[in-house]
Short mmCIF file of C-alpha atoms in Angstrom, two decimals:
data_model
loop_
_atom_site.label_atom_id
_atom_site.label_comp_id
_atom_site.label_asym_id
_atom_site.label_seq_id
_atom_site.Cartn_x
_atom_site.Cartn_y
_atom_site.Cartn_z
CA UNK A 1 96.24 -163.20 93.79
CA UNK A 2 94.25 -165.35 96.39
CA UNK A 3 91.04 -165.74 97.52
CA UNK A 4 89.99 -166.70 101.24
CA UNK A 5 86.55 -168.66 100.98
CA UNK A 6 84.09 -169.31 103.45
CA UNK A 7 80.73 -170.02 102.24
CA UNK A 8 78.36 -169.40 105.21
CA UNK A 9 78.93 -166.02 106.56
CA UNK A 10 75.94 -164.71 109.62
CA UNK A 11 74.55 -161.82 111.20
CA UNK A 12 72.50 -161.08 114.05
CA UNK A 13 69.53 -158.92 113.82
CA UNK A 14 66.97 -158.12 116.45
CA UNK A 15 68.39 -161.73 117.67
CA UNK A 16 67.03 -163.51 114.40
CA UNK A 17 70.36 -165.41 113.02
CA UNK A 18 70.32 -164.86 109.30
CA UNK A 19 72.46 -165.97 106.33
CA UNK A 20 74.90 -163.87 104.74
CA UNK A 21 76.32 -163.51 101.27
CA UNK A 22 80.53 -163.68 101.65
CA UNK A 23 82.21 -160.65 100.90
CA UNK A 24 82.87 -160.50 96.76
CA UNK A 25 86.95 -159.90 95.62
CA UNK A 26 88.04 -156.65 94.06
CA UNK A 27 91.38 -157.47 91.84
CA UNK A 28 93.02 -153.30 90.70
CA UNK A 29 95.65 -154.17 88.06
CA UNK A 30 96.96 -150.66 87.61
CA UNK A 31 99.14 -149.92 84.66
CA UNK A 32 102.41 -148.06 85.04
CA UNK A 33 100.82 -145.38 83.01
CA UNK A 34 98.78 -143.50 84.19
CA UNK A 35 95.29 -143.15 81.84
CA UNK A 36 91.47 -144.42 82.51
CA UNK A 37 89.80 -146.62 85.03
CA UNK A 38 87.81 -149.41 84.02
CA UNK A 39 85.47 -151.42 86.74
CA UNK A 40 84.44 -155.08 85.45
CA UNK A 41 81.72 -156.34 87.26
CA UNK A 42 80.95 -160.08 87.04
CA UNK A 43 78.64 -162.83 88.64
CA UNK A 44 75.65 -160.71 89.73
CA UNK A 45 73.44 -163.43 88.52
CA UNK A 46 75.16 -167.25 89.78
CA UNK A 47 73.95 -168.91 86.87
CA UNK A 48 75.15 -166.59 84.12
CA UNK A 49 78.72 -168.38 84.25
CA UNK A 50 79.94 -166.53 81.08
CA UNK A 51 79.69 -163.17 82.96
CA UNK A 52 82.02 -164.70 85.64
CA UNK A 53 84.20 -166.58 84.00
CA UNK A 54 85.50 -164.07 82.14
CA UNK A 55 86.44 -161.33 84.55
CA UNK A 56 88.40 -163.88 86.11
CA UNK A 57 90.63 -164.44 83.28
CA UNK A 58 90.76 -160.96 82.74
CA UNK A 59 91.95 -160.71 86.60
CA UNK A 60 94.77 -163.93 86.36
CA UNK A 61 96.04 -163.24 82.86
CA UNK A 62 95.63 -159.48 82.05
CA UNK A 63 98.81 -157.01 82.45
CA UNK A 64 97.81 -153.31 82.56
CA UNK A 65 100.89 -150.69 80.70
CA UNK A 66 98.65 -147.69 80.53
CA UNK A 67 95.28 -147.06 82.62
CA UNK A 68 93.36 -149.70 85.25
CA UNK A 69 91.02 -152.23 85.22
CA UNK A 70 89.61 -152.75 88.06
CA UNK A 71 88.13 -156.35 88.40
CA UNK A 72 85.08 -157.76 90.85
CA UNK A 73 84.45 -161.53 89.22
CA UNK A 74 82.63 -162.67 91.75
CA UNK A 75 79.87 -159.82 93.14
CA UNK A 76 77.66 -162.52 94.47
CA UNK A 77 79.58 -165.65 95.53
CA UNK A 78 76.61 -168.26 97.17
CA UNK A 79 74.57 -167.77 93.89
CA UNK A 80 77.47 -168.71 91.83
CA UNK A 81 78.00 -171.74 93.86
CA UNK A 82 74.73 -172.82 93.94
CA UNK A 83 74.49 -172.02 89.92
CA UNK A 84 71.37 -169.65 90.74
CA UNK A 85 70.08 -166.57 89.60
CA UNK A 86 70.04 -165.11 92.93
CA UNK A 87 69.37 -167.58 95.89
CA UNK A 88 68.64 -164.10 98.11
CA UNK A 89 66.74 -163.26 95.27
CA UNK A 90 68.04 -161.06 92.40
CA UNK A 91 70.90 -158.64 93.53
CA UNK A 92 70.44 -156.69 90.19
CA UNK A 93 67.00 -155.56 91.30
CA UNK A 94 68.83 -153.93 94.33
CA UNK A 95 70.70 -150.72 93.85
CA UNK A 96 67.35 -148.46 94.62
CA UNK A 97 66.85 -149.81 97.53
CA UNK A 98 68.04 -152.65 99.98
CA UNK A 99 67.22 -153.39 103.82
CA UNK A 100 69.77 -153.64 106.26
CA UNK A 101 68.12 -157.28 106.91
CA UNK A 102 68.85 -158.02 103.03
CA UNK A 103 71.75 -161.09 103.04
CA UNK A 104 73.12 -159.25 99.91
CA UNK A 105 73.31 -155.98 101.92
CA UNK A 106 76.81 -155.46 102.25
CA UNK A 107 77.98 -156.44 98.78
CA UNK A 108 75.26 -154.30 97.31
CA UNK A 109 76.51 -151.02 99.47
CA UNK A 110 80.58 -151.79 98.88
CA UNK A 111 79.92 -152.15 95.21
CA UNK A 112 78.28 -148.89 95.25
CA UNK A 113 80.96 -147.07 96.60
CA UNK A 114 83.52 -148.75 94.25
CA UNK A 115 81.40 -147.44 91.45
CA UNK A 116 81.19 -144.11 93.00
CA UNK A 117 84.58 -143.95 93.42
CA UNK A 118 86.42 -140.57 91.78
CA UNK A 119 88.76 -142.80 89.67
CA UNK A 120 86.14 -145.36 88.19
CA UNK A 121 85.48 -143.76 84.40
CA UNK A 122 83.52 -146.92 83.07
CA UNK A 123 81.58 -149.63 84.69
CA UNK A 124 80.55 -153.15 82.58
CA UNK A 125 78.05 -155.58 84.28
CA UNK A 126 78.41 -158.86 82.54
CA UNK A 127 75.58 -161.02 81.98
CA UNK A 128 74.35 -164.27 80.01
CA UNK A 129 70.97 -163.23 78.99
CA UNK A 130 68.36 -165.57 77.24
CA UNK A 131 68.01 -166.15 72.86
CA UNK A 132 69.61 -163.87 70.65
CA UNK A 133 68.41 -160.03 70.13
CA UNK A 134 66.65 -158.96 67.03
CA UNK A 135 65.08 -155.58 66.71
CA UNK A 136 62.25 -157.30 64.91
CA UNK A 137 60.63 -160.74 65.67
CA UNK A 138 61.81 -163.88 64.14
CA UNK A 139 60.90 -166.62 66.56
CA UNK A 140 60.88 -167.16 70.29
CA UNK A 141 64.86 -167.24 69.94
CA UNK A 142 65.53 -164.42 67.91
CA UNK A 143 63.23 -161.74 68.81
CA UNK A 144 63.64 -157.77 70.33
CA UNK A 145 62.67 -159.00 73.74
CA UNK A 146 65.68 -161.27 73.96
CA UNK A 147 69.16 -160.27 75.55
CA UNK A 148 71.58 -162.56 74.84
CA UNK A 149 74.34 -160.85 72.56
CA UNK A 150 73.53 -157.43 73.41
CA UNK A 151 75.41 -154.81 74.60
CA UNK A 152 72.56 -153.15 77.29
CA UNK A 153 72.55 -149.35 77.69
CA UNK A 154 69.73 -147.56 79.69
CA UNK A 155 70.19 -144.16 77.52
CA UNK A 156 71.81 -142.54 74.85
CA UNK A 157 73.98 -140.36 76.29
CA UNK A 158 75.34 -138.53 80.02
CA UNK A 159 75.82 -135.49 78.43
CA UNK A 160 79.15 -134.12 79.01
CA UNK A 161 80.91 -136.43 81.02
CA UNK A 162 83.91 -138.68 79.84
CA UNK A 163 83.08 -141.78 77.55
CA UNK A 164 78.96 -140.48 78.25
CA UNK A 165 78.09 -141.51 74.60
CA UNK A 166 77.13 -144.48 75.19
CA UNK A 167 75.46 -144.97 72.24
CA UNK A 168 78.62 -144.56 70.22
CA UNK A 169 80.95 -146.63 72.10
CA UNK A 170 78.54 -149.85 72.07
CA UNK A 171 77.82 -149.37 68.33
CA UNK A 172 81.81 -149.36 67.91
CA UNK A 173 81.72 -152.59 70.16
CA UNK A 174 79.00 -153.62 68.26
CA UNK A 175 81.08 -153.43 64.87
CA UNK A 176 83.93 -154.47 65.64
CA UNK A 177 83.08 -158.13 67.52
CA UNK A 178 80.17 -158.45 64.80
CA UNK A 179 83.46 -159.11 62.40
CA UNK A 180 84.90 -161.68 64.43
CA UNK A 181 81.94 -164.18 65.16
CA UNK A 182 81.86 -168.40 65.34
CA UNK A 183 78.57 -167.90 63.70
CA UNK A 184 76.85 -165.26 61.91
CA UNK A 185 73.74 -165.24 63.97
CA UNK A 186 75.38 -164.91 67.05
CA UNK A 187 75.43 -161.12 65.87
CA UNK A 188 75.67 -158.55 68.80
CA UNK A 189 73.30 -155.58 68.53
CA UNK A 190 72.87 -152.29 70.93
CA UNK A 191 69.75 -152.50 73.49
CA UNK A 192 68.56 -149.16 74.52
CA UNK A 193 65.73 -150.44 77.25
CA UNK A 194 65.52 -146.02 78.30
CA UNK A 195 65.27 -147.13 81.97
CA UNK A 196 64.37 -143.14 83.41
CA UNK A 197 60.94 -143.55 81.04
CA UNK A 198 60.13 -147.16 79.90
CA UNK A 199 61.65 -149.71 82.31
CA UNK A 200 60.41 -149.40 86.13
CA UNK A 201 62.27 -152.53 86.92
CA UNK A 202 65.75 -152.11 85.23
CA UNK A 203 65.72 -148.58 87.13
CA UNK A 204 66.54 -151.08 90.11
CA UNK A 205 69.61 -152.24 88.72
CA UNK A 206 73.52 -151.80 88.90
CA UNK A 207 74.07 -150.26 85.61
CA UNK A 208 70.77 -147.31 86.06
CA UNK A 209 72.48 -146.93 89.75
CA UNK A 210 75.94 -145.74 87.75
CA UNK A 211 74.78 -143.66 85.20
CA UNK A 212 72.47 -141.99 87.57
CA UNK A 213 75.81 -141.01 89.58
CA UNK A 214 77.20 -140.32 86.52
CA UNK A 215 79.18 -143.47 85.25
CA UNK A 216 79.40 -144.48 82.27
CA UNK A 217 77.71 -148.02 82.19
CA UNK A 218 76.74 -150.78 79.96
CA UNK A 219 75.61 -154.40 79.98
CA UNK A 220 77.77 -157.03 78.15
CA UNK A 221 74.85 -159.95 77.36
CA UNK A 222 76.39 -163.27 76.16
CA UNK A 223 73.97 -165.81 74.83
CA UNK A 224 72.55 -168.55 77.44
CA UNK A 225 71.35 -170.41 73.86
CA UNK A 226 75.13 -170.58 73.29
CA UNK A 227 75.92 -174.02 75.01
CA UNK A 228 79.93 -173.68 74.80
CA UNK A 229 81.31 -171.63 77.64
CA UNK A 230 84.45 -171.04 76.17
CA UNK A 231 82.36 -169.22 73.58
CA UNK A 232 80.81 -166.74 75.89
CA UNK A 233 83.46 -166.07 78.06
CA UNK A 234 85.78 -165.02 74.36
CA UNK A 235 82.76 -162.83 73.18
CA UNK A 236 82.79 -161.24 76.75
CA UNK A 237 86.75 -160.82 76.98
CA UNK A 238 86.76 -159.93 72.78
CA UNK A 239 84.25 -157.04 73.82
CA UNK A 240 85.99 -155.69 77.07
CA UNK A 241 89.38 -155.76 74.85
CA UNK A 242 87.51 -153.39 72.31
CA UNK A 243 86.27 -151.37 75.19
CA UNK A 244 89.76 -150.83 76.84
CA UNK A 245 91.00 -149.60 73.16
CA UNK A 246 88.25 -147.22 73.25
CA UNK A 247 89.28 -146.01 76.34
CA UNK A 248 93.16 -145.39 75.80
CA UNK A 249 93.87 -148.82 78.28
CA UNK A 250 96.69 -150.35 77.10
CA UNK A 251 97.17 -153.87 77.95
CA UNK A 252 98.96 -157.75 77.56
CA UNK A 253 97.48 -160.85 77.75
CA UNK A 254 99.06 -163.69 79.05
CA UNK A 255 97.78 -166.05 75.94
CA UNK A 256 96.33 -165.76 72.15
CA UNK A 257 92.93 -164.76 71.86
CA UNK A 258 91.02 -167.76 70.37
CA UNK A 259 88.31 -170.25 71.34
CA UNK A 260 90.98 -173.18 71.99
CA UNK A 261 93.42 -171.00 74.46
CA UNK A 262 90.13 -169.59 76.24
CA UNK A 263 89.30 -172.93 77.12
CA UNK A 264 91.87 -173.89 77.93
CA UNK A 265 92.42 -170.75 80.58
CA UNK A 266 89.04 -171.57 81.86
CA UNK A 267 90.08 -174.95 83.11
CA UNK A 268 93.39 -173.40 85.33
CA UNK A 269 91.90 -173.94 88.31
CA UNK A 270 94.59 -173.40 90.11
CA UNK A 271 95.83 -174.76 93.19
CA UNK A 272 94.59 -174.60 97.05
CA UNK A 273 96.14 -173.71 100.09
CA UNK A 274 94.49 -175.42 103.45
CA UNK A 275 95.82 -174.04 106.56
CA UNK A 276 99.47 -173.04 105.41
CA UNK A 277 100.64 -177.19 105.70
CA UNK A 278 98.51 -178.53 102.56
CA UNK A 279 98.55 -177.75 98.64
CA UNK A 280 95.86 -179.13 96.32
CA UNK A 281 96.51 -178.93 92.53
CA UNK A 282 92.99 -178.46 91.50
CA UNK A 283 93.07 -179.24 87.86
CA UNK A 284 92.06 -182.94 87.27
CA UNK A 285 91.96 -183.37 91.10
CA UNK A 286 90.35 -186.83 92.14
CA UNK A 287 86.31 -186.45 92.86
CA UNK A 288 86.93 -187.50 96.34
CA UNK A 289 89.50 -186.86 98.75
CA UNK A 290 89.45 -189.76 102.14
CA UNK A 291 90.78 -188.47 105.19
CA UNK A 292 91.87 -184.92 104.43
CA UNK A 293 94.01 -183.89 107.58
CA UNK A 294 91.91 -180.72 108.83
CA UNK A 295 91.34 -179.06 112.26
CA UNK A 296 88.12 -179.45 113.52
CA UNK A 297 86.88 -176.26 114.07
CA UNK A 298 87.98 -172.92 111.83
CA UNK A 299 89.97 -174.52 108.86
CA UNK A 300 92.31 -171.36 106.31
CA UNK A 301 91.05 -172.21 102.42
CA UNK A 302 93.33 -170.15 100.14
CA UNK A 303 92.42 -170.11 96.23
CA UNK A 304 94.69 -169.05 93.55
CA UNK A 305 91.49 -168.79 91.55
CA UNK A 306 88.86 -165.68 92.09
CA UNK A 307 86.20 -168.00 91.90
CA UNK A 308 87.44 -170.63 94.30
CA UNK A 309 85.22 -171.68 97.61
CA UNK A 310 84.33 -174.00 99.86
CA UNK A 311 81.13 -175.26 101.10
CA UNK A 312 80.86 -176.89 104.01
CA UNK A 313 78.24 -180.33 104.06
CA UNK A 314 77.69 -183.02 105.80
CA UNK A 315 79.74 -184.84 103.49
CA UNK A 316 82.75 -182.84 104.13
CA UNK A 317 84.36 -179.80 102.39
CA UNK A 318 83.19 -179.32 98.54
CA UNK A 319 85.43 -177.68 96.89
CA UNK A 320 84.56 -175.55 94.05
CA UNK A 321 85.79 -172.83 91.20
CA UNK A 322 83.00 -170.93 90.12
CA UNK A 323 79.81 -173.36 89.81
CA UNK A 324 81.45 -176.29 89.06
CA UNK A 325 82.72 -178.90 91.93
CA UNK A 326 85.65 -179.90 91.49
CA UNK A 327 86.08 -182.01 94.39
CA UNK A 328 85.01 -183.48 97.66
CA UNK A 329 87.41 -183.21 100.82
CA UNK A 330 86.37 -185.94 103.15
CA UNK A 331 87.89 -184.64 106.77
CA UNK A 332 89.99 -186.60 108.99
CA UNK A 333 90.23 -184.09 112.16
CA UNK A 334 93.36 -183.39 114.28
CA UNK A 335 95.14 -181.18 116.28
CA UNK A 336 97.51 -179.39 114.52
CA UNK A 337 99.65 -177.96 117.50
CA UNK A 338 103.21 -179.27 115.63
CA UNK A 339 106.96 -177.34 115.76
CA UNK A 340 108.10 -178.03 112.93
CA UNK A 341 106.97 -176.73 109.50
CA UNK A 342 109.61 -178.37 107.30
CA UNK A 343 111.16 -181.91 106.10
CA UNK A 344 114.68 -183.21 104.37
CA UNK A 345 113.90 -184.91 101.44
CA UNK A 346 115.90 -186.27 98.94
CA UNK A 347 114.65 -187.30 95.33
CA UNK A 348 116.44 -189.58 92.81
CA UNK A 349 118.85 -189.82 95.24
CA UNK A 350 120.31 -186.17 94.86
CA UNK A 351 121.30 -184.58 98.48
CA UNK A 352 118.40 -183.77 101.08
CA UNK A 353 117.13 -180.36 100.74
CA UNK A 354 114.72 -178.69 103.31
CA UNK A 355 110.91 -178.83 101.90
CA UNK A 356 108.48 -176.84 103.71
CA UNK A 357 105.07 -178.42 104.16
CA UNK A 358 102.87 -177.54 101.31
CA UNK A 359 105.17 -177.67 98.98
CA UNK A 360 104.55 -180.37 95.62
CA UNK A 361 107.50 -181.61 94.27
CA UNK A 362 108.36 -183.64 91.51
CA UNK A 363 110.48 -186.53 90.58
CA UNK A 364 110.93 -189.54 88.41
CA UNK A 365 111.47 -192.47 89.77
CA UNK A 366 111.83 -192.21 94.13
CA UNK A 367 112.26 -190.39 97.42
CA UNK A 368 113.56 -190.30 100.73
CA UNK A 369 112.19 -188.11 103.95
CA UNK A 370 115.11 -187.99 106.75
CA UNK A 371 114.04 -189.09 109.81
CA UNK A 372 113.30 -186.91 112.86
CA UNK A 373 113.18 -187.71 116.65
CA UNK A 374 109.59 -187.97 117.84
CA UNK A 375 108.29 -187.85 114.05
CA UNK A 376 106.02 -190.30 112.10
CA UNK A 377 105.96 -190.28 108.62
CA UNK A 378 102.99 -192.13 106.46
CA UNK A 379 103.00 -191.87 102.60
CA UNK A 380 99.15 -192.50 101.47
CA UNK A 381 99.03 -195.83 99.65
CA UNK A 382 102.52 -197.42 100.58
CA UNK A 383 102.68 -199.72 103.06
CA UNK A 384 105.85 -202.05 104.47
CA UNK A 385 105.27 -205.09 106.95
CA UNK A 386 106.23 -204.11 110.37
CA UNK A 387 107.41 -200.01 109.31
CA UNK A 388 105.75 -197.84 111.71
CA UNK A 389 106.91 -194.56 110.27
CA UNK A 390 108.18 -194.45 106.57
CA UNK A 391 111.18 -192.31 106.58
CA UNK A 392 114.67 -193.27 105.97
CA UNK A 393 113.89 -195.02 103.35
CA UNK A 394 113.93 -194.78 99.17
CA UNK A 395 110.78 -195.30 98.23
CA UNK A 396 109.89 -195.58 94.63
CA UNK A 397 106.88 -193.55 93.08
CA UNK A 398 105.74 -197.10 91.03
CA UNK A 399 105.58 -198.86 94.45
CA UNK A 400 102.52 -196.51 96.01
CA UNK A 401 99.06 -197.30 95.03
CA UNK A 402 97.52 -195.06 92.32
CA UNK A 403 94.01 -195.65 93.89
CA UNK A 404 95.74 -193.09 96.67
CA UNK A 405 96.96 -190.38 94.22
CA UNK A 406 95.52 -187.37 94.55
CA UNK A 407 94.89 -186.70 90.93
CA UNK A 408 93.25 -189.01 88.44
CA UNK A 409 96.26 -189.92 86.65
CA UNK A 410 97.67 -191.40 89.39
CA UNK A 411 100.58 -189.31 89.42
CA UNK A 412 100.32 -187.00 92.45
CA UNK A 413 100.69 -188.83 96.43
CA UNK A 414 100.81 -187.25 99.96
CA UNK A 415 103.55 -187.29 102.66
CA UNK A 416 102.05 -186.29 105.81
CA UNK A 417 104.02 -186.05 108.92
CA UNK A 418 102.76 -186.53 112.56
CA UNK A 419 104.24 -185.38 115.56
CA UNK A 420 102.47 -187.77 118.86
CA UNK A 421 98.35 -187.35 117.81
CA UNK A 422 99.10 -183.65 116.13
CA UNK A 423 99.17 -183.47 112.15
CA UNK A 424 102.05 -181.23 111.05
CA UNK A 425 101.77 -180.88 107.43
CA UNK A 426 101.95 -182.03 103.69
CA UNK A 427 103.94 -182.50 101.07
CA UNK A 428 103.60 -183.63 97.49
CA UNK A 429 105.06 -185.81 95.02
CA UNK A 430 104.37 -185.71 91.72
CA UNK A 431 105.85 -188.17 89.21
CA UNK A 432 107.37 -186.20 86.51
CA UNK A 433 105.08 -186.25 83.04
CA UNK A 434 108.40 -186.78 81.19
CA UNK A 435 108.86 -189.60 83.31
CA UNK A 436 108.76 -193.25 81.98
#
C-alpha cells in the first residue's frame, strides 16, 4: 500500500486562488469469498486521532477470507496534520450541502459516491467525542449530552434493508465490548440523537447522508477523556471486529488483539520513498535531517503508511504520520539528471552485489562501494585526509560519526553518489542490532 502526499493542493475560481484539501486514500481489501461490504470511514475530524488511527491498522494489518472492508483512514488529510477539528471548518456538517468554492468539496462529493456505491452494505464514521455517555447526569464528564464511548445512530431502524436494525446491531456491539473494558466506566452505550425530528445539525452529517440513501450507518465515539491512544484506537478496532462478525466478514489480523501489540502497531510508521533514489525508515528517525538531497522544484513522497504527508515550510519538508511529526527534512537542492540507478557494494567483505539506490542494507562491521568512472561517492559523517570520493575502500560502520546517522541510535548512515553537480541516489547502511 502507498500513499503519495502533497499537502497544499489549489484551485482556481473566478481567478481567486484558493486552498484545497488533498485527495483522501481508499484501501478495498476484498476477501476471496465473496459476502458483505463494509466502508470504514476515519479522520473526518483532524483532531480525533483515535478515529484515524485505527482504520489505518485495520488497512496495513487486516486480511479479508470472506466479504470486504473497504477502508478511507484519512477523509480529511490537512486537518489531521494540523491536529484540528476541521481547519475548512467541519466536514461532518457537509453532506446536505457544500459549494463548489468549499476546499473540502471534492472529498465531500467522492465520499458520497463511495457510500452510494451498490456494493457498500455498512458505513462506520469513527470519531473521538468528548466525556463519557450516561443516559442520566452524573457530572460534566459523565452525562447524556456526552459522546465519547458511544456507538451514534440517527434512528432505529431502515426498515427492510440489509443490517437496517440498527438498533440491534449497536446494542450487540454494545454488549459485547462492554465485557472487555480497561475500566468499567469506560462503558459504551447506544446514542439514538433521531436526526429526521430532533437534531437539525447532525442531519448535515455523513452518517444522516447514508441512511437517508439507504446505508446502514453508525458512529463509533471513543473517549477524548481517555488520554492513552492505544486505548482508543483497540476500543475502535475491538468494535469494528464485532461489527464484521455481525456481518458474516471473515477476517485475520496480522497481530494479537491487546493494548501492548496495538501500540505497538501504532508506532510502524513505516518507511518513505523520496523520488525513487531515497528510503527513510521512519520509526525513531532523527528530529532533523541536514542537507536532504532533493530537486528543487516537484519532489515524489511515497508513504508506506495511510497517514503519511508532507508539509512543505520554510524550514524544509516536515514529515509526518497522522498528526504527529516525525521529522524535519532540511533540503539540499540538486539536479538529479544521473544514468545510473545502481551501485556494487560489498559488506563484510562478501562479493559485490548490485544495490539499487534506495535500498537500506545491513551489516556488522564494514563496506565497500566499487568505484565508477566519472562517479563521486560521499558517506555522511566519514571523512579521510586528501579522499575526494570514498569508494574503493572498506570502510567500517564504528569509524562514521553517529551525530550523522539517520536514526537516533546511531545505527543507520547514507551513501549518496554524485555524478559531475547531479545527485544520483541513496543507499543505506544499517549496523545490524545483533551486531556487537
Amino acid at each position: 500500500m502507498r500513499v503519495i502526499s502533497i499537502f497544499l493542493w489549489v484551485m482556481v475560481l473566478g481567478g481567486v486562488l484558493l486552498a484545497k484539501n488533498p485527495p483522501f486514500s481508499l484501501y478495498t481489501l476484498n476477501g476471496e469469498e465473496e459476502g458483505h461490504t463494509l466502508l470504514v470511514i476515519g479522520g473526518i475530524h483532524g483532531d480525533e486521532p483515535g478515529g484515524y488511527f485505527a482504520p489505518a491498522i485495520l488497512a496495513q494489518y487486516y486480511t479479508i477470507k470472506k466479504g470486504n472492508v473497504w477502508i478511507v483512514p484519512n477523509l480529511n488529510p490537512d486537518s489531521i496534520m494540523a491536529f484540528k477539528r476541521g481547519i475548512y471548518k467541519d466536514m461532518n456538517r457537509k453532506f446536505a450541502h457544500i459549494s463548489p468554492k468549499d476546499p473540502d468539496f471534492d472529498n465531500v462529493v467522492r465520499i458520497k459516491e463511495i457510500i452510494k456505491d451498490p456494493k457498500v452494505n455498512f458505513v462506520v464514521n469513527l470519531h473521538d467525542g468528548h466525556g463519557f455517555y450516561r443516559e442520566k447526569w452524573e457530572n460534566s464528564i459523565f452525562n447524556p449530552k456526552a459522546w465519547g464511548q458511544t456507538y451514534v445512530i440517527d434512528q432505529k431502524s431502515l426498515g427492510d434493508v440489509l443490517f437496517g436494525d440498527l438498533d440491534n446491531i449497536t446494542k450487540q456491539i454494545e454488549m459485547k465490548l462492554n465485557q472487555n473494558l480497561h475500566y468499567d466506566f469506560h462503558t459504551f452505550g447506544v446514542r439514538n440523537t433521531q436526526t429526521r425530528f430532533n437534531d437539525e445539525e447532525q442531519q448535515n452529517s455523513l452518517t444522516f447522508f447514508a441512511v437517508t440513501n439507504l446505508k446502514p450507518a453508525i458512529a463509533i465515539e471513543t473517549s477524548k477523556n481517555i488520554k492513552k491512544l492505544a486505548l482508543k484506537t483497540f476500543y475502535q478496532l475491538s468494535s469494528i471486529e464485532v461489527l464484521m462478525d455481525i456481518m458474516g466478514i471473515k477476517y485475520e489480523r496480522g497481530f494479537e488483539m491487546n493494548l501492548e501489540e496495538v501500540g505497538k502497531k501504532i508506532k510502524e510508521y513505516g518507511k518513505l520513498s523520496i523520488n525513487e533514489n531515497i528510503t527513510l525508515e521512519l520509526e525513531n528517525i532523527r528530529n532533523v535531517i541536514n542537507f536532504m538531497p532533493l530537486k528543487k522544484g516537484e519532489n515524489n513522497f511515497i508513504f508506506t503508511h495511510p497517514l503519511g504527508k508532507i508539509y512543505q515550510s520554510k524550514q524544509g519538508y516536515e514529515v509526518f504520520v497522522g498528526h504527529q511529526k516525525l521529522t524535519l527534512l532540511k533540503p539540499d537542492y540538486f539536479a538529479m539528471e544521473c544514468d545510473i540507478k545502481d551501485m556494487n557494494i560489498s559488506l563484510d567483505k562478501q562479493a559485490l552485489q548490485a544495490v539499487k539506490f534506495g535500498a537500506i542494507l545491513e551489516a556488522k562491521e564494514q563496506f565497500l562501494v566499487e568505484g565508477r568512472e566519472g562517479i563521486r561517492v560521499n558517506v555522511i559523517g566519514y571523512a579521510k585526509k586528501g579522499v575526494v570520493s570514498e569508494d574503493n575502500m572498506e570502510i567500517k560502520l564504528d569509524w562514521i560519526d553517529g551525530n550523522y546517522s539517520l536514526d537516533k541510535d546511531k545505527k543507520i548512515f547514507r551513501i549518496e553518489v554524485y555524478k559531475g553537480s547531479n545527485f544520483c541516489g541513496m543507499i543505506n547502511i544499517k549496523k545490524e542490532t545483533n551486531a556487537a
